[in-house]
Amino acid sequence: MSRYVVTATWSDVPHLTENQKSELLASIPPYQRDARSKGIPQLGSGAIYPVAEETVIEEPFELPPYWPRGYALDVGWNRTAAVWGAHDRETDVVHLYAEHYVGQAEPATHAQAIRGRGAWMTGAIDPASRGRGQKDGEQLLQAYRDLGLNLAPAANGVESGLFEVLVRLQTGRLRVFRTLQSWLGEFRLYRRDERGHVVKERDHLMDATRYLIVSGVPMFGVPPDAADRIRGRRNVAISAPDPY
């Protein structure tokens, strides 16, 4: 027996006027608005990031070459995930612009895909990823380094990291390209259980995002060609004679 799901939005309800929709939306907590008005699956009070999805999503755009960027990696056999971010230092906004979300593949497969987005970038990785012991985690870290990835261990303070990500989301300093559909799927269902513990299901990109914000951003760098141009402009400015 096959099953399918059909979602409906308030636009499919002809008896609701625009004024009624506005009043209803204002009465609903931000983290429930997409679920109630658009039929998008969303969590309620158990959501780890109770932030309206519409305030997080942005349309993809061409990243300025001088914006520092990097990535974070969460490793597992059933699912290995990576997320890439770019930092606008003028506004202190981190833009998540790409993702890798592949299961049951060898490290070489993941490493090739990650290098394809810029082998010069530094990535943050949890050395004890997916419940491995510290020693196994370190061996895995070295295996990825041997495959050409420039990786550094991420700080793994869970609650402090979750808080740092939440603050960025609430203040508009963490934005996500609309094309990151796997990231958005995890974001919508990222939650705590009745005891307040993080539910460890479909959280690979959420973990990677935490590593990125806590440990990755300080390691971000600019593409080598952009760095050369920046240094060239600085050298020209320094060597220019004083006209006075």
Coordinates of C-alpha atoms in Angstrom, one line a residue:
M1 CA 0.0 0.0 0.0
S2 CA 1.5 3.3 -1.1
R3 CA 1.3 6.5 1.0
Y4 CA 1.7 10.1 0.2
V5 CA 1.4 13.4 1.9
V6 CA -0.3 16.6 0.7
T7 CA 0.4 19.9 2.4
A8 CA -1.9 22.9 2.3
T9 CA -1.2 26.5 3.0
W10 CA -3.5 29.4 4.0
S11 CA -3.5 30.4 0.4
D12 CA -5.5 27.2 -0.3
V13 CA -8.2 28.4 2.2
P14 CA -10.4 30.8 0.3
H15 CA -12.5 31.9 3.3
L16 CA -9.5 33.5 5.0
T17 CA -9.1 37.2 4.2
E18 CA -5.6 38.8 4.1
N19 CA -6.5 40.7 7.3
Q20 CA -7.5 37.5 9.1
K21 CA -4.3 35.8 8.0
S22 CA -2.2 38.7 9.3
E23 CA -4.1 38.6 12.7
L24 CA -3.7 34.8 12.9
L25 CA 0.0 34.9 12.1
A26 CA 0.6 37.6 14.7
S27 CA -1.0 35.4 17.4
I28 CA 1.3 32.4 16.6
P29 CA 4.8 31.9 18.1
P30 CA 7.5 32.5 15.4
Y31 CA 8.7 28.9 15.4
Q32 CA 5.2 27.6 14.7
R33 CA 4.3 30.0 11.9
D34 CA 5.6 28.0 8.9
A35 CA 3.9 24.9 10.2
R36 CA 0.5 26.6 10.8
S37 CA 0.4 28.8 7.7
K38 CA 2.4 26.8 5.1
G39 CA 2.0 23.2 6.2
I40 CA 5.8 22.8 6.6
P41 CA 6.6 20.1 9.3
Q42 CA 7.9 22.0 12.4
L43 CA 8.4 21.3 16.0
G44 CA 6.8 23.2 18.9
S45 CA 8.1 23.9 22.3
G46 CA 10.8 21.1 22.0
A47 CA 12.5 22.8 19.1
I48 CA 16.2 23.5 19.9
Y49 CA 16.2 26.5 17.6
P50 CA 12.7 28.1 18.0
V51 CA 13.3 30.5 15.2
A52 CA 11.0 31.2 12.2
E53 CA 12.4 29.5 9.1
E54 CA 11.6 32.5 7.0
T55 CA 14.0 34.6 9.0
V56 CA 16.9 32.2 8.4
I57 CA 16.5 31.4 4.7
E58 CA 18.0 33.6 1.9
E59 CA 18.2 33.4 -1.8
P60 CA 21.6 32.2 -3.1
F61 CA 24.0 34.9 -4.3
E62 CA 27.5 35.1 -5.6
L63 CA 29.8 35.4 -2.6
P64 CA 32.4 38.2 -2.7
P65 CA 35.8 36.6 -3.2
Y66 CA 37.3 38.4 -0.2
W67 CA 34.8 36.9 2.3
P68 CA 36.6 34.3 4.5
R69 CA 35.1 30.9 4.2
G70 CA 35.5 27.3 5.5
Y71 CA 33.6 24.2 6.4
A72 CA 32.8 21.7 9.2
L73 CA 32.5 18.0 9.0
D74 CA 30.4 15.5 11.0
V75 CA 31.4 11.9 10.2
G76 CA 29.3 8.7 10.4
W77 CA 28.8 5.6 8.3
N78 CA 25.1 6.0 7.9
R79 CA 25.5 9.7 7.1
T80 CA 28.5 12.0 6.7
A81 CA 27.7 15.6 6.5
A82 CA 29.6 18.8 5.8
V83 CA 28.4 22.4 5.7
W84 CA 30.3 25.4 4.1
G85 CA 30.0 29.0 5.4
A86 CA 31.3 32.4 4.4
H87 CA 31.7 35.3 6.9
D88 CA 30.8 38.9 6.1
R89 CA 33.0 40.6 8.6
E90 CA 31.4 44.0 8.2
T91 CA 28.1 42.7 9.4
D92 CA 29.3 39.6 11.3
V93 CA 26.9 37.5 9.4
V94 CA 27.8 33.9 8.5
H95 CA 26.2 32.6 5.3
L96 CA 25.8 28.8 4.9
Y97 CA 26.0 28.3 1.2
A98 CA 26.7 24.6 0.5
E99 CA 26.3 21.1 2.0
H100 CA 27.5 17.5 1.6
Y101 CA 25.1 14.9 2.8
V102 CA 26.0 11.3 1.8
G103 CA 25.6 8.0 3.6
Q104 CA 27.5 4.7 3.5
A105 CA 30.5 5.8 1.6
E106 CA 34.2 5.5 2.3
P107 CA 36.3 8.5 3.5
A108 CA 37.9 8.8 0.1
T109 CA 34.5 9.5 -1.5
H110 CA 33.7 12.3 1.0
A111 CA 37.2 13.8 0.8
Q112 CA 37.0 14.1 -3.0
A113 CA 33.7 15.9 -2.8
I114 CA 34.9 18.2 -0.1
R115 CA 38.2 19.0 -1.9
G116 CA 36.1 19.9 -5.0
R117 CA 34.7 22.9 -3.2
G118 CA 38.2 24.2 -2.4
A119 CA 41.1 22.2 -1.1
W120 CA 42.6 25.3 0.4
M121 CA 39.9 25.6 3.0
T122 CA 40.2 24.6 6.6
G123 CA 37.5 22.4 8.2
A124 CA 36.5 21.8 11.7
I125 CA 35.8 18.2 12.7
D126 CA 34.7 16.4 15.9
P127 CA 37.6 14.1 16.8
A128 CA 35.3 11.8 18.7
S129 CA 32.6 11.8 16.0
R130 CA 29.5 9.6 16.3
G131 CA 30.4 8.0 19.6
R132 CA 33.8 6.8 18.7
G133 CA 36.6 6.7 21.3
Q134 CA 39.1 9.6 21.3
K135 CA 41.8 7.3 19.9
D136 CA 39.6 6.1 17.0
G137 CA 38.5 9.7 16.4
E138 CA 42.1 10.8 16.1
Q139 CA 42.9 8.0 13.7
L140 CA 39.9 9.0 11.6
L141 CA 41.0 12.6 11.6
Q142 CA 44.5 11.6 10.4
A143 CA 42.9 9.4 7.7
Y144 CA 41.0 12.5 6.3
R145 CA 44.2 14.6 6.5
D146 CA 46.0 11.9 4.5
L147 CA 43.3 12.3 1.9
G148 CA 44.1 15.9 1.4
L149 CA 41.8 17.7 3.8
N150 CA 43.0 20.5 6.0
L151 CA 41.2 19.7 9.3
A152 CA 41.4 20.8 12.9
P153 CA 39.5 19.4 15.9
A154 CA 36.4 21.3 16.8
A155 CA 35.4 22.3 20.3
N156 CA 32.5 20.0 21.3
G157 CA 30.8 21.7 24.2
V158 CA 27.2 20.9 23.1
E159 CA 25.1 23.3 25.2
S160 CA 27.4 26.3 24.8
G161 CA 27.6 25.6 21.1
L162 CA 23.9 25.3 20.7
F163 CA 23.5 28.6 22.5
E164 CA 26.0 30.3 20.2
V165 CA 24.2 29.1 17.1
L166 CA 20.8 30.1 18.6
V167 CA 22.0 33.6 19.3
R168 CA 23.2 34.0 15.7
L169 CA 19.9 32.7 14.4
Q170 CA 17.9 35.0 16.6
T171 CA 19.9 38.1 15.7
G172 CA 20.0 37.5 12.0
R173 CA 23.8 36.7 12.0
L174 CA 23.4 33.2 10.6
R175 CA 21.7 32.8 7.2
V176 CA 21.2 29.8 5.0
F177 CA 20.9 29.5 1.3
R178 CA 17.5 28.2 0.2
T179 CA 19.2 25.4 -1.8
L180 CA 20.4 23.6 1.4
Q181 CA 17.4 21.4 1.5
S182 CA 19.0 18.7 3.7
W183 CA 20.1 21.3 6.2
L184 CA 16.5 22.7 6.3
G185 CA 15.1 19.3 6.8
E186 CA 17.2 18.7 9.9
F187 CA 16.6 22.2 11.2
R188 CA 12.8 21.7 11.1
L189 CA 13.0 18.5 13.3
Y190 CA 15.9 19.3 15.5
R191 CA 14.5 18.9 19.0
R192 CA 14.9 17.8 22.6
D193 CA 13.1 14.9 24.2
E194 CA 10.8 15.1 27.3
R195 CA 13.9 15.0 29.6
G196 CA 15.5 18.0 27.8
H197 CA 18.1 15.9 26.0
V198 CA 19.0 16.5 22.3
V199 CA 17.4 13.8 20.2
K200 CA 20.3 12.2 18.3
E201 CA 18.5 11.5 15.1
R202 CA 19.0 13.3 11.7
D203 CA 21.3 15.8 13.3
H204 CA 24.5 15.5 11.3
L205 CA 24.3 18.9 9.6
M206 CA 23.1 20.5 12.8
D207 CA 26.2 19.1 14.5
A208 CA 28.4 20.3 11.7
T209 CA 26.8 23.8 11.9
R210 CA 27.7 23.9 15.6
Y211 CA 31.3 23.0 14.9
L212 CA 31.4 25.6 12.2
I213 CA 30.1 28.4 14.3
V214 CA 32.1 27.6 17.4
S215 CA 35.4 26.5 15.9
G216 CA 35.3 27.0 12.1
V217 CA 34.7 30.7 11.7
P218 CA 38.0 31.7 13.5
M219 CA 39.8 29.4 11.0
F220 CA 38.1 30.8 7.9
G221 CA 40.4 32.0 5.1
V222 CA 40.0 33.7 1.7
P223 CA 40.7 31.9 -1.6
P224 CA 44.4 32.1 -2.6
D225 CA 43.8 34.2 -5.7
A226 CA 41.7 36.7 -3.7
A227 CA 44.4 36.8 -1.0
D228 CA 47.1 37.6 -3.6
R229 CA 44.9 40.4 -5.0
I230 CA 44.4 41.8 -1.5
R231 CA 48.1 41.7 -0.7
G232 CA 48.9 43.3 -4.1
R233 CA 46.6 46.2 -3.4
R234 CA 48.1 46.7 0.1
N235 CA 51.7 46.7 -1.4
V236 CA 50.7 49.3 -3.9
A237 CA 49.1 51.5 -1.2
I238 CA 52.3 51.2 1.0
S239 CA 54.7 51.9 -1.9
A240 CA 52.8 54.9 -3.3
P241 CA 54.7 58.1 -2.8
D242 CA 53.3 60.9 -0.6
P243 CA 52.1 63.6 -3.0
Y244 CA 52.6 66.2 -0.3

